[in-house]
XYZ file of C-alpha atoms in Angstrom:
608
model
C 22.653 -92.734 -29.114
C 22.416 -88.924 -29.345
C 19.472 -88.892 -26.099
C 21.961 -91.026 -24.494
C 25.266 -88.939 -24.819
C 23.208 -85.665 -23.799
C 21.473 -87.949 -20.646
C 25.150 -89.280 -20.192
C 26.528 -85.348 -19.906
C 24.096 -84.487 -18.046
C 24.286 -86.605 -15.190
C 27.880 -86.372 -15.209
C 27.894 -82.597 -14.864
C 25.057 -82.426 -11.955
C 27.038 -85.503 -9.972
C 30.117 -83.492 -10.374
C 28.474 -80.495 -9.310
C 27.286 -82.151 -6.083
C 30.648 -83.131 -5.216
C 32.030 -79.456 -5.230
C 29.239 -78.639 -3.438
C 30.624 -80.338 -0.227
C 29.925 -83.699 -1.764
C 32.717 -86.087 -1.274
C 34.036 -88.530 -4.074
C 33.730 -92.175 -2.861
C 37.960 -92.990 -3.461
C 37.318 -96.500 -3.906
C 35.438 -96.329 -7.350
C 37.419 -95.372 -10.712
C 37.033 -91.644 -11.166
C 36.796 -91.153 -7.786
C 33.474 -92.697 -7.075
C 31.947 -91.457 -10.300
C 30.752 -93.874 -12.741
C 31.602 -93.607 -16.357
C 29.133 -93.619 -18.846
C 30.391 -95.887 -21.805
C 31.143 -99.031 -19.086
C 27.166 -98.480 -17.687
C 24.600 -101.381 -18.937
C 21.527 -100.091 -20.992
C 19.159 -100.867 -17.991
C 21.012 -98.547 -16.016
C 20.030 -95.885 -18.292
C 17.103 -94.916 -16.850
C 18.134 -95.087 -13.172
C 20.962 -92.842 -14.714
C 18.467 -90.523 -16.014
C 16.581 -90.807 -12.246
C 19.800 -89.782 -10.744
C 20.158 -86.553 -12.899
C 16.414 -85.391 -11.891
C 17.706 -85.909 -7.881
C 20.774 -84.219 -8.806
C 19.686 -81.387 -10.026
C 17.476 -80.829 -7.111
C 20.399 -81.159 -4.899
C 22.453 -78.633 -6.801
C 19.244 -75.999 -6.098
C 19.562 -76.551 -2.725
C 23.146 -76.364 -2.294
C 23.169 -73.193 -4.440
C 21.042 -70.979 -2.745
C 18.206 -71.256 -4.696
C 20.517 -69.735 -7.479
C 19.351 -70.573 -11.091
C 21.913 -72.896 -12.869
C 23.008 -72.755 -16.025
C 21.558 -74.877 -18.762
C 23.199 -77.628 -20.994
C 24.166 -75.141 -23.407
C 25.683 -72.792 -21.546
C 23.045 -70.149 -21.529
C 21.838 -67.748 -18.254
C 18.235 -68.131 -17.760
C 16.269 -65.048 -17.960
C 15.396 -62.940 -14.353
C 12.202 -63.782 -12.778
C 9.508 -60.967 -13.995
C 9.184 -58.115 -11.293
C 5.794 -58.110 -9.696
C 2.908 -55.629 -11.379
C 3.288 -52.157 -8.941
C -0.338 -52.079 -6.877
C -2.470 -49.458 -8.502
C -2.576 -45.551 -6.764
C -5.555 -45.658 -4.343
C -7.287 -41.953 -4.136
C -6.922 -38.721 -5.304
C -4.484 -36.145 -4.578
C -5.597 -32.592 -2.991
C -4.695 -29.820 -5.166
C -5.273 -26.204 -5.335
C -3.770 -23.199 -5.694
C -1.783 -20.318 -3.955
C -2.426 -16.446 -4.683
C -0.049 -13.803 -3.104
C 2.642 -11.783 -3.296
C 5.487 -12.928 -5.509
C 8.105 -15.385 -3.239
C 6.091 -15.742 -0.240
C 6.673 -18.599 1.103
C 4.206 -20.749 3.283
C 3.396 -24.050 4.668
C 0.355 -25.825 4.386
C -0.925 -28.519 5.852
C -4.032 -30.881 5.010
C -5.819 -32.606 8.364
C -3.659 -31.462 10.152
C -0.604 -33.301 8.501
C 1.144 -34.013 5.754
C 3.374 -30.553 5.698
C 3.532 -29.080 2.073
C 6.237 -25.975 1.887
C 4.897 -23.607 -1.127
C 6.659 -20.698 -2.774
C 4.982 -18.432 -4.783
C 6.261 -18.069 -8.254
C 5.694 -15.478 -11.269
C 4.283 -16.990 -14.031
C 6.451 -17.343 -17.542
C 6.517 -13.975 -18.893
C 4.437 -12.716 -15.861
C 6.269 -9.144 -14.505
C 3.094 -8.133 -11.854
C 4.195 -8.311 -8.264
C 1.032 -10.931 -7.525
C 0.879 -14.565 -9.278
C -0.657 -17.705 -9.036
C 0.621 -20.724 -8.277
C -0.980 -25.014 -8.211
C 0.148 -27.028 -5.459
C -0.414 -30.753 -4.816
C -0.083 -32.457 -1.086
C 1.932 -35.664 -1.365
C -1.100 -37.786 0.510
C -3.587 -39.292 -1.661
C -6.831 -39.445 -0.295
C -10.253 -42.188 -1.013
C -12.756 -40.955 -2.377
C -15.422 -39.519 0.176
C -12.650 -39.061 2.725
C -12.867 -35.299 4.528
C -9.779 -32.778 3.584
C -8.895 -29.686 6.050
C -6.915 -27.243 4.379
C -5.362 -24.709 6.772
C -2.071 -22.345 6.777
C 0.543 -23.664 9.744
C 3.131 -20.853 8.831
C 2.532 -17.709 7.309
C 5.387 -15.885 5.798
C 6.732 -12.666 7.519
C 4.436 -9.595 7.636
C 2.005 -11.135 5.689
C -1.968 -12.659 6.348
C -2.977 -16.353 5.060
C -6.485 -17.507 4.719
C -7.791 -20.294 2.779
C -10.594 -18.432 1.708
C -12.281 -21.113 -0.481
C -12.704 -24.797 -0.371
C -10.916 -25.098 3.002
C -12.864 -28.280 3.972
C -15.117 -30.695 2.400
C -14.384 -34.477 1.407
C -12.670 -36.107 -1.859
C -12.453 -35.282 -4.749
C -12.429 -32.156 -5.722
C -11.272 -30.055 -8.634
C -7.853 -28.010 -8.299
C -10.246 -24.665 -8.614
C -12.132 -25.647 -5.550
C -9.171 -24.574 -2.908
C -8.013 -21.258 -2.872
C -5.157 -20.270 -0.483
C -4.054 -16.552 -0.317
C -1.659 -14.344 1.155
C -1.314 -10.866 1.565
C 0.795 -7.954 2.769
C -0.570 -7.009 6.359
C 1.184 -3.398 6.291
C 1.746 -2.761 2.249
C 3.847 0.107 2.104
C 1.926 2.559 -1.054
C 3.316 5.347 -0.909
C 6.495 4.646 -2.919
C 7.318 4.838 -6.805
C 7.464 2.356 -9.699
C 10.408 -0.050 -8.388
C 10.664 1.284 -5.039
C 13.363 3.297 -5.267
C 11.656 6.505 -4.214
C 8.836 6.452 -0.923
C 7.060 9.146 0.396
C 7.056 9.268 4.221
C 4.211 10.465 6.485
C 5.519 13.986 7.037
C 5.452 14.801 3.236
C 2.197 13.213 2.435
C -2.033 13.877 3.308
C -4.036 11.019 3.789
C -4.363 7.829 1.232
C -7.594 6.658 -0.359
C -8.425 3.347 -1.141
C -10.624 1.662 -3.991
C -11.260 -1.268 -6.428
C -14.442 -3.144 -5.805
C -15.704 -6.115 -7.201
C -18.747 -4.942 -7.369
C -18.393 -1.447 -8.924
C -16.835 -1.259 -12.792
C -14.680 -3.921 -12.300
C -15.242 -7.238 -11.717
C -12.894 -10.257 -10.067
C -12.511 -11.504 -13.492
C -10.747 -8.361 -14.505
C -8.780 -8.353 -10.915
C -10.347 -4.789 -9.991
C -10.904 -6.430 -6.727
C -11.093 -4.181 -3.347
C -7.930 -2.954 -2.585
C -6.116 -2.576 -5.756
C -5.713 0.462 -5.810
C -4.198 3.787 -4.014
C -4.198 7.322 -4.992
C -2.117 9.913 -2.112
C -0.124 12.939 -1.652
C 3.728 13.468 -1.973
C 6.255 15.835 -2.498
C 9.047 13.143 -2.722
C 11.466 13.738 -5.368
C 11.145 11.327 -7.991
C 7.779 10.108 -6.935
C 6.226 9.060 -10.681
C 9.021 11.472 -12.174
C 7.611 14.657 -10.227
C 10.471 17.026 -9.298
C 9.403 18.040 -5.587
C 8.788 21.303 -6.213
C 5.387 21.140 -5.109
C 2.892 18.286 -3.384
C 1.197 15.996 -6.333
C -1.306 13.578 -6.385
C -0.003 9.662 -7.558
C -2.030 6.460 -8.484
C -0.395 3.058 -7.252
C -1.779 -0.344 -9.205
C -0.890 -2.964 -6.267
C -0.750 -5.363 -9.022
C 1.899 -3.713 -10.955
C 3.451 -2.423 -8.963
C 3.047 1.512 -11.271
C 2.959 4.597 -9.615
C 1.591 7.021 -11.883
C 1.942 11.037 -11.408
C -2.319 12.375 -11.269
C -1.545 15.667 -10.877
C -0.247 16.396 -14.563
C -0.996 17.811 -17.512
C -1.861 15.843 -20.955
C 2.141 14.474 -21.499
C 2.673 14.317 -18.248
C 3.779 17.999 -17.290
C 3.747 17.650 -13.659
C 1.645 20.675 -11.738
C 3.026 24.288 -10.941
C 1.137 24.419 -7.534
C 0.355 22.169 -4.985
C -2.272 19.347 -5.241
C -4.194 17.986 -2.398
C -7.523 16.053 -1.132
C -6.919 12.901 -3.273
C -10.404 10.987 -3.604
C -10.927 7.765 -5.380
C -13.898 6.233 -7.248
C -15.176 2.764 -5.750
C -13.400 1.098 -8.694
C -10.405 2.510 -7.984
C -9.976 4.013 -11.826
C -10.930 7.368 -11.112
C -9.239 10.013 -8.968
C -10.647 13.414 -8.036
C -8.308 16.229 -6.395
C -8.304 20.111 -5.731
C -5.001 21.569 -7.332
C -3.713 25.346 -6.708
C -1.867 24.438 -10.446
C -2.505 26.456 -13.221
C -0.717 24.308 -15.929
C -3.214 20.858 -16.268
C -5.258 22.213 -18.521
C -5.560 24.812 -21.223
C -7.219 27.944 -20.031
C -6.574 27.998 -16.365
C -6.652 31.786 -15.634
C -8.893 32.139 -12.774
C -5.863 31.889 -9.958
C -7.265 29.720 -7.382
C -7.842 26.373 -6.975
C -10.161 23.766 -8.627
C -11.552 20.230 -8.856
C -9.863 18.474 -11.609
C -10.856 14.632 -12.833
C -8.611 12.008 -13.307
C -9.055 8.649 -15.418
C -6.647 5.277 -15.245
C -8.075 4.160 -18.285
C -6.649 7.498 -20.413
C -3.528 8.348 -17.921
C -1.867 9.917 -21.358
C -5.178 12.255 -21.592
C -4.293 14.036 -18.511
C -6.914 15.616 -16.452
C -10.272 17.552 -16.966
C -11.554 20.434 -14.797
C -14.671 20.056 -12.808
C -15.392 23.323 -10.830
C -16.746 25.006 -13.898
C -20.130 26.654 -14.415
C -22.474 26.793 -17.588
C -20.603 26.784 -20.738
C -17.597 25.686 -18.930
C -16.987 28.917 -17.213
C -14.171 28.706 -14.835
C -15.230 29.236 -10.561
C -15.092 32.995 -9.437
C -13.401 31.770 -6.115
C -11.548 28.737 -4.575
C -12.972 25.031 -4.958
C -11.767 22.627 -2.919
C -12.562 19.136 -0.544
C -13.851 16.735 -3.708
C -16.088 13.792 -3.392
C -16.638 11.398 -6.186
C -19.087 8.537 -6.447
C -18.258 4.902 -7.056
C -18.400 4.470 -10.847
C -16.451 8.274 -11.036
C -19.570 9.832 -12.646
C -20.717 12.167 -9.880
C -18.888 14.867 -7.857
C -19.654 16.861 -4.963
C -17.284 20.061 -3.486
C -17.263 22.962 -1.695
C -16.340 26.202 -3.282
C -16.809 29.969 -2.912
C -17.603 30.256 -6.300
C -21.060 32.169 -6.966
C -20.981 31.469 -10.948
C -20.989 27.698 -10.433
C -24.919 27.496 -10.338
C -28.192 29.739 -9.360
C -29.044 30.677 -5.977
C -25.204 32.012 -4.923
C -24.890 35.776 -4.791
C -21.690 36.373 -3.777
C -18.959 34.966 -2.693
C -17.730 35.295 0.577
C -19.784 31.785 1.535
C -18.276 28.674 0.794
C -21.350 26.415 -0.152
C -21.620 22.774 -1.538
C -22.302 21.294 -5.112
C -23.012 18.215 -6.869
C -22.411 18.190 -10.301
C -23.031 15.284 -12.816
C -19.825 15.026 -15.300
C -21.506 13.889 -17.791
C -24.182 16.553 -18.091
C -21.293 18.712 -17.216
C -24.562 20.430 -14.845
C -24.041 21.565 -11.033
C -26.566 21.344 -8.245
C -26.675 23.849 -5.127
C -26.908 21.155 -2.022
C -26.545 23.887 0.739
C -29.169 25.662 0.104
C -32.458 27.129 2.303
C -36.168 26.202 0.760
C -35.789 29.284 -0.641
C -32.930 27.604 -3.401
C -30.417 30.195 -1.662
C -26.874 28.870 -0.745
C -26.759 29.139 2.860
C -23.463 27.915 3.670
C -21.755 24.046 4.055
C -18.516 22.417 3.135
C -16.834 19.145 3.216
C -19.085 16.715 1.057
C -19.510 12.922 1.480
C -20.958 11.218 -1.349
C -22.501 7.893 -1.369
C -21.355 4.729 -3.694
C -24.269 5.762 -6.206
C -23.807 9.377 -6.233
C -27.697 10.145 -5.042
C -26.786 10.540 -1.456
C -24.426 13.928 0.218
C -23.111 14.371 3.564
C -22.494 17.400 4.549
C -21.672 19.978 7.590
C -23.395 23.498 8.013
C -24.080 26.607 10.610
C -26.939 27.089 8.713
C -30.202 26.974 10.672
C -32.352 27.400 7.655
C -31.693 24.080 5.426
C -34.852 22.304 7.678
C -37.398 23.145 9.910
C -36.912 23.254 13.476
C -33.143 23.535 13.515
C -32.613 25.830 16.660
C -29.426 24.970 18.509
C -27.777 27.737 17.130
C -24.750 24.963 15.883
C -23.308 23.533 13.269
C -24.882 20.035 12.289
C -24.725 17.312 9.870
C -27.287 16.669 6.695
C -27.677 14.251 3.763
C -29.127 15.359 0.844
C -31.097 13.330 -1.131
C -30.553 13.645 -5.493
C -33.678 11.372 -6.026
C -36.348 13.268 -3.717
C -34.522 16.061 -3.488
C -35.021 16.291 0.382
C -32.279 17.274 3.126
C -32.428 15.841 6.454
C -30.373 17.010 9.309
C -29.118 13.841 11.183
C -26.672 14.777 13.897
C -29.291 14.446 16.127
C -29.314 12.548 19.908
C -31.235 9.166 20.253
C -34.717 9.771 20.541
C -34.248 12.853 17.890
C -33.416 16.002 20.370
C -31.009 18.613 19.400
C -27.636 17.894 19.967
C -25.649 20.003 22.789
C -22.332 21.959 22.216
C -20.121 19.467 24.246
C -16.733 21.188 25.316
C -15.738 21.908 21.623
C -15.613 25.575 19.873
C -18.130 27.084 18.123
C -16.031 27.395 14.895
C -15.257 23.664 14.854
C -15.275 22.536 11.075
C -16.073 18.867 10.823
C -16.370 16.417 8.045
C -18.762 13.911 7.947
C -18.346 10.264 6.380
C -21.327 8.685 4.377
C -21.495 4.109 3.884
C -21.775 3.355 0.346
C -25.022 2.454 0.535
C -25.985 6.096 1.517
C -28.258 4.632 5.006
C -25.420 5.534 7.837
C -23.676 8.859 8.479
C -20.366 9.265 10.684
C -18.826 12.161 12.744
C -17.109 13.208 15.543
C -17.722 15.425 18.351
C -17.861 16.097 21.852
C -21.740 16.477 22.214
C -22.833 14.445 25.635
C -26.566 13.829 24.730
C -26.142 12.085 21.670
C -26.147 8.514 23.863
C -26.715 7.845 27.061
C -23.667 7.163 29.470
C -20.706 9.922 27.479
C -19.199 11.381 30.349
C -15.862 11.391 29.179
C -15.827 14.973 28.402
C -13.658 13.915 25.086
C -14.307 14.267 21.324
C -16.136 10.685 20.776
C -17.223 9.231 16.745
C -20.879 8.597 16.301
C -22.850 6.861 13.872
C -26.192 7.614 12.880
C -28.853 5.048 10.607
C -30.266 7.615 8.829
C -33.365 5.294 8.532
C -34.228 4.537 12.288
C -32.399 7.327 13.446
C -30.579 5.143 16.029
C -27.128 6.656 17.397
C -24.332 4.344 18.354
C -21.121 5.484 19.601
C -18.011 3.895 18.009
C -15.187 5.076 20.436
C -15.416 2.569 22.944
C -13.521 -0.897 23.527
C -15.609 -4.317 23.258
C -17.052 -3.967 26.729
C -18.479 -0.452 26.014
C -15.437 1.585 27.858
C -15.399 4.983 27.068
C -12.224 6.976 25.589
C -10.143 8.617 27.722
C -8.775 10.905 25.164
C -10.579 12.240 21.595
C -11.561 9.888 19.059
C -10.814 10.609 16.323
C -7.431 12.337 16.854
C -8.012 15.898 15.310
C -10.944 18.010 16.108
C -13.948 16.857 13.441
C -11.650 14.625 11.708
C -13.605 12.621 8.920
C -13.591 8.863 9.863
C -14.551 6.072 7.224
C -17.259 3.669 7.227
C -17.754 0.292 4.936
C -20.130 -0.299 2.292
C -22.763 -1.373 4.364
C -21.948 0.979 7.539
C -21.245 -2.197 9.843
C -17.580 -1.173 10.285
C -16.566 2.335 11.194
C -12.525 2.621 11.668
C -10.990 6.148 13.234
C -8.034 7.074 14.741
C -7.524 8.119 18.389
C -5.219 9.347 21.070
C -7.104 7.400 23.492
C -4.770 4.809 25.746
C -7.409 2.573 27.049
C -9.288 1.543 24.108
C -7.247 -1.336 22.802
C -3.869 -0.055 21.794
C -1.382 2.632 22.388
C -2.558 6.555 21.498
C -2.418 7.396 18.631
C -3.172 4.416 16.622
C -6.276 3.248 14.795
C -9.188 1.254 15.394
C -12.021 -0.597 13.999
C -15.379 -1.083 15.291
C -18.172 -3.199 14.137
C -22.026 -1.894 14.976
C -23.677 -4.823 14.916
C -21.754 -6.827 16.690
C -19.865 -4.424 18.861
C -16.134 -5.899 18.396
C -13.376 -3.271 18.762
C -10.636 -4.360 16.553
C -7.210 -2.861 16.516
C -5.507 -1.748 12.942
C -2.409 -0.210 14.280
C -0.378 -0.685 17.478
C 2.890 1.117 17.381
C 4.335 3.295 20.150
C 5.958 6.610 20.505
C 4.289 7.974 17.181
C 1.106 9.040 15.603
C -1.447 8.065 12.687
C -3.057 10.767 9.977
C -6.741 10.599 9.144
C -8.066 6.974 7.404
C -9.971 5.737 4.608
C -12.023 2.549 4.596
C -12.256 0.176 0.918
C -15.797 -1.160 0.146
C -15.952 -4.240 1.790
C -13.755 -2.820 5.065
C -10.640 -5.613 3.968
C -8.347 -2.625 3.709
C -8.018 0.818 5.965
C -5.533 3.000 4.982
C -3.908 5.940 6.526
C -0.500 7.374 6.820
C 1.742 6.347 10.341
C 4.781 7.732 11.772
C 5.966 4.241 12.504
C 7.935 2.137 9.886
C 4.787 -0.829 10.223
C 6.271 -2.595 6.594
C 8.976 -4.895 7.293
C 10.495 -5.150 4.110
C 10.962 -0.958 4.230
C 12.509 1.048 6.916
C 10.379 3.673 6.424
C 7.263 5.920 7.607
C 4.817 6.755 5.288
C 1.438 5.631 3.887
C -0.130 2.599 4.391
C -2.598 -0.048 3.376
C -3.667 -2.069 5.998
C -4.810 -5.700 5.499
C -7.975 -6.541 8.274
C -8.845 -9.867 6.395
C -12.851 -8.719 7.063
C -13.381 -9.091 3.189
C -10.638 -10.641 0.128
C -7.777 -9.126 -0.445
C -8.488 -7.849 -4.397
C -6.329 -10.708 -5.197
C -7.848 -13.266 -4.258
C -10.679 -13.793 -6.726
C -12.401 -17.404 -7.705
């Protein structure tokens, strides 16, 4: 009886539920059509039971498909929700290195647009940082990847300069995206409250190599770093009262003040002729100060050492002779080699080394810092100082450039001009090299007799640059103008640098001021001067870039209505930098000196 009253309930709910459904009650049976349960004979029980099954089916249908509820009242659960699909591939990652809050876009295959801002790490405070980026595309494995830079942000260069193609997957470590300051502003202090513009300052040099002391691990890569000249007050707390010498860490963003004494006593004379190991952690300067170390009584100027890694120490004096004996007479024009061990200078001094009897000739040196013992380099076979002055060294210190009148350094030297040597530490041997393509004297050009000129040396020691306006030097100079050369000191081959890609001469001097040194990379590939010449590229009075090997002519500087100072070169020729009249950093309205990305080489940033 119990199966029957729940069958009996049943079908009387479902046939009910039909007839709201749009069902009509038949009016001529009791209930209105609907049969009652307790007047129904047993063997219409199971055709009762039949009817319930059909009902139910009709309810579904007239519902919707919507679940009904069951006899006691209860909601059926939801259906479950379908398993997601798994993730097919492998997202792209990598990472961004640059300035902190650049802002680029990247794109991978030419799609799939990924907007990245640079951020500083937790508890970073350098002015460069890291940061991982994912694109939103996931890729199959074995499918190629293109990783390129669709917007750059202002004043600033972009290069994926690792892992910009290949095919999936590949570790986050693999692509490398940097960016980099095209015009970086140095010569300003700590925060950048106080700049130095290009009237007040002499011209910057440029170190940090990866290959030197420091290695990309440690971030000493080329570029980092910037020692100059500046009389601005407030410049690393100097007071203006004379021109100092200031380290800049482009990673810190610290300007330090060079030119002082041990607790950082700024100098009582002017400071000048900045040069910077190829490390970047060593700076040597002539100083007219007689404060920076103990002792200083000899009233002229002198070399003095400085060393990043003891900035507290303050400085040591170079220019002395045996038993630290101070110079006799001016030194000046300082040269140091790439690990900072290894000086060379001119100087007047005759108590700096044998072979100098007086000292009314300015002569050059080499000394060894850590022997604390000085070489004569100008001198005659005789060991006599015979007269020379602004020194080149090479990256390992064994190699010196160097200018003379002399006519008795080498044999057969009868022009009756100055000319250009190299002096070797290892053989001992000078060569003169300023010599014309097939090895004849060079001629006097259109230039002075008393022209002083200052030759540049490659790091590796094999090429020598200068400028002049000899015509016999190569074939075709006509111009009549002040041209650079470059010699390989090894073939003796002579290739002029002052011409455009097609070989077009100057038609103004190259560089700008008469025997102005110009710079030359590592390897001597890339030589980069500046010129007053209109038609080589850009307006006068900008600089240039030229590579020997391939003969490209590449322009570093295009602004109008102003002019450039002399330039420096890093290791690897990613960076020139020189001082410009023009305000070429965006983010500054201001002149002054400047380090000038060419994207030849990494920034020192961008490391593996």
């Amino acid at each position: 009886m119990v199966l029957w009253r729940i069958t009996q309930g049943t079908v009387m709910h479902l046939v009910r539920s039909q007839a709201s459904c749009g069902q009509p009650a038949d009016p001529t049976r009791p209930n209105g059509g609907h049969a009652r349960a307790d007047t129904a004979a047993p063997r219409q029980r199971l055709a009762a039971l039949m009817a319930s099954v059909v009902a139910a089916a009709a309810l579904a249908a007239c519902g919707g498909g919507a679940a009904p509820t069951d006899p006691i009242g209860n909601a059926p659960s939801p259906a479950p929700a379908p398993a997601p699909a798994p993730a097919v591939g492998t997202v792209l990652v990598g990472t961004v290195r640059g300035l902190v809050g650049a802002q680029l876009v990247l794109q991978n295959n030419g799609g799939d647009d990924l907007a990245i801002s640079v951020a500083r790490s937790v508890a970073g405070t350098d002015l460069y940082d890291e940061t991982p980026f994912n694109f939103a595309t996931r890729l199959v494995d074995g499918a190629p990847y293109l990783v390129s830079v669709k917007t750059a942000p202002a004043g600033q260069t972009c290069s994926v300069y690792k892992g910009a193609g290949g095919t999936m997957p590949v570790l986050a470590s693999a692509v490398r995206v940097g960016c980099e300051v095209t015009y970086d502003l140095v010569s300003r202090s700590t925060g950048d409250s106080v700049r130095g513009t290009y009237f007040d300052s002499s011209a910057p040099v440029i170190g940090g190599s990866s290959t030197a002391v420091g290695s990309t691990a440690d971030g000493f890569g080329e570029g980092r770093f910037v020692a100059f000249v500046s009389n601005a007050a407030g410049m690393g707390g100097a007071t203006a009262a004379h021109r100092q010498v200031f380290w800049r860490d482009r990673l810190t963003g610290q300007t330090l003040l060079v030119s002082a004494a041990a607790g950082g006593i700024e100098g009582n004379g002017d400071s000048f002729a900045p040069a910077i190991s190829a490390d970047g952690l060593v700076v040597v300067f002539e100083s007219y100060a007689s404060n920076l170390v103990a002792g200083d009584t000899n009233a002229v100027r002198d070399i003095f050492v400085w060393s990043a890694q003891s900035p507290a120490a303050g400085v040591q004096r170079a220019s002395l002779g045996a038993g630290g004996a101070q110079a006799n007479a001016e030194s000046f024009e300082p040269s140091v080699s790439g690990d900072g061990k290894v000086l060379a200078f001119s100087s007047g001094a005759s108590n700096l080394s044998a072979g100098v009897s007086g000292i009314n000739t300015i002569n050059v040196f080499r000394r060894d810092l850590a022997a604390g013992a000085n070489t004569l380099i100008s001198a005659d076979a005789a060991g006599l100082g015979v007269g020379g002055a602004r020194p080149a060294l090479s990256e390992d210190g064994n190699r010196l450039a160097f200018y003379s009148y002399a006519s008795t350094l080498v044999a057969g030297d009868a022009n009756g001009l100055w000319d250009i040597f190299v002096y070797d530490a290892t053989s001992g041997v000078r060569s003169r090299v300023s010599l014309a393509n097939g090895g004849a004297e060079r001629n006097q050009g259109t230039e002075s007799a008393s022209r002083v000129v200052a030759p540049a040396i490659s790091g590796n020691g094999r090429h020598v640059a200068y400028a002049t306006t000899a015509s016999n030097l190569v074939n075709g100079d006509t111009n009549g103008r002040q041209d650079v050369f470059v010699v390989d000191t090894q073939t003796g081959a002579v290739v002029r640098a002052s011409v455009d890609g097609a070989g077009t001469q100057g038609n103004a001097d190259s560089s700008s001021a008469q025997g102005e040194r110009v710079a030359l990379s590592y390897d001597g590939n890339w030589v980069a001067f500046n010129t007053n010449a209109s038609n080589l590229g850009a307006p006068a009075g900008n600089v240039l870039m030229r590579n020997l090997a391939t003969g490209e002519t590449r322009v570093v500087s295009s602004q109008t209505g102003s002019s450039v100072g002399s330039v420096s070169m890093s290791r690897g020729a990613a960076y020139v930098a020189f001082g410009a009249g023009g305000a070429l950093d965006g983010r500054y309205n201001a002149t002054g000196l400047f380090a000038r990305f060419t994207g030849l080489a990494r920034s020192w940033w961008w490391i593996d």
